[in-house]
XYZ file of C-alpha atoms in Angstrom:
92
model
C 0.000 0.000 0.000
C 2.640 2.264 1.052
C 4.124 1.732 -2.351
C 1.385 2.954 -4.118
C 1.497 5.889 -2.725
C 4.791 6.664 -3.548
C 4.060 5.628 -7.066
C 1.414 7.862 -7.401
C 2.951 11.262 -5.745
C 5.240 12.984 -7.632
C 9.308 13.329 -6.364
C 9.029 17.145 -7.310
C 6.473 19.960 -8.412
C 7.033 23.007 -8.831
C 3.831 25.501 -7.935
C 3.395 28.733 -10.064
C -0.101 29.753 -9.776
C -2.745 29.672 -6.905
C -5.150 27.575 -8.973
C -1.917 24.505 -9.056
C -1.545 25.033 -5.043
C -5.776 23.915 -5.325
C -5.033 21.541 -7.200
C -2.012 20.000 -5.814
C -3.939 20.334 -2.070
C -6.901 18.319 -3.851
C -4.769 15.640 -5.027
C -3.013 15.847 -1.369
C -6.359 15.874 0.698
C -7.764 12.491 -1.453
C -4.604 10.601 -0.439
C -5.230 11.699 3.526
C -8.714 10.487 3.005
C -7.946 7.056 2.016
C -5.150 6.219 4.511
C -2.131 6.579 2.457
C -0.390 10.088 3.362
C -0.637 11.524 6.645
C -0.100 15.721 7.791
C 2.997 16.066 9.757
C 4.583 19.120 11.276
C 1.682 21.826 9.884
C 1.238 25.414 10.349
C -2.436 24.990 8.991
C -4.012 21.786 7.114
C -4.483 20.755 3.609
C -8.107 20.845 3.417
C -7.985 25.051 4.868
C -6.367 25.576 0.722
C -8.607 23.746 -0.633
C -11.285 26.795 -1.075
C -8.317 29.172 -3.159
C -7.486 32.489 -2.122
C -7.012 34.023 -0.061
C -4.841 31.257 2.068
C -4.724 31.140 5.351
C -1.395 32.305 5.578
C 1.771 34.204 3.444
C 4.112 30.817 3.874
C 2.541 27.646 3.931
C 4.837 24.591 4.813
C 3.066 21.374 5.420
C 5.104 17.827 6.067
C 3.460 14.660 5.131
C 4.423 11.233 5.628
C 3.093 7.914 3.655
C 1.786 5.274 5.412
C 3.189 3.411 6.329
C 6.178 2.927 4.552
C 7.356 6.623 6.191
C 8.676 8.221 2.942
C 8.432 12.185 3.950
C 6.814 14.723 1.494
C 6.989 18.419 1.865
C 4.566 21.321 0.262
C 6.074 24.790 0.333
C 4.179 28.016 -0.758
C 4.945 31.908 -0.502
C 1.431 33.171 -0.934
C 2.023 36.830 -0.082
C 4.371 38.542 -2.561
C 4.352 36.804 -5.978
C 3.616 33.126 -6.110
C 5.805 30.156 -5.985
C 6.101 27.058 -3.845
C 6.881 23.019 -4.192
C 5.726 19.761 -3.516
C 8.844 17.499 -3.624
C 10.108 14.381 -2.045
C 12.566 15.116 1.209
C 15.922 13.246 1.786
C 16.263 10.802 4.577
């Protein structure tokens, strides 16, 4: 199981527009829901983007973890000033 999950998630993506951090949160939130990714070391949750802008906050920085194999995950987002951020697979 945990394997699928890392098969399906992406090593790296790079956000450029509010609508991909949606969409990338959407994809997110449907692997919490069926057991396979869990939220780690949050300011806010992955469901609070889910509605678009404005975000809850200027940085967003989320940790995830798959269970259970324990591969880490990390979304990364400067809301505020321009628009950027990344989903990407994080070194042991």
């Amino acid at each position: 199981m945990a394997q699928e999950a890392e098969k399906l998630l992406a090593e790296f993506i790079e956000i450029r527009t509010p609508q991909m951090l949606v969409e990338v949160a959407k994809s997110l939130s449907e692997f919490i829901e069926m057991g396979l990714l869990k939220e780690i070391s949050q300011d806010i949750s992955v469901r609070e983007i889910l509605d678009g802008p404005p975000f809850p906050d200027d940085l967003i920085n989320i940790e995830f973890v798959t269970v259970p194999g324990g591969s880490k995950y990390l979304l990364s987002c400067e809301t505020y000033k321009g628009f950027g951020g990344i989903f990407k697979k994080m070194t042991p």
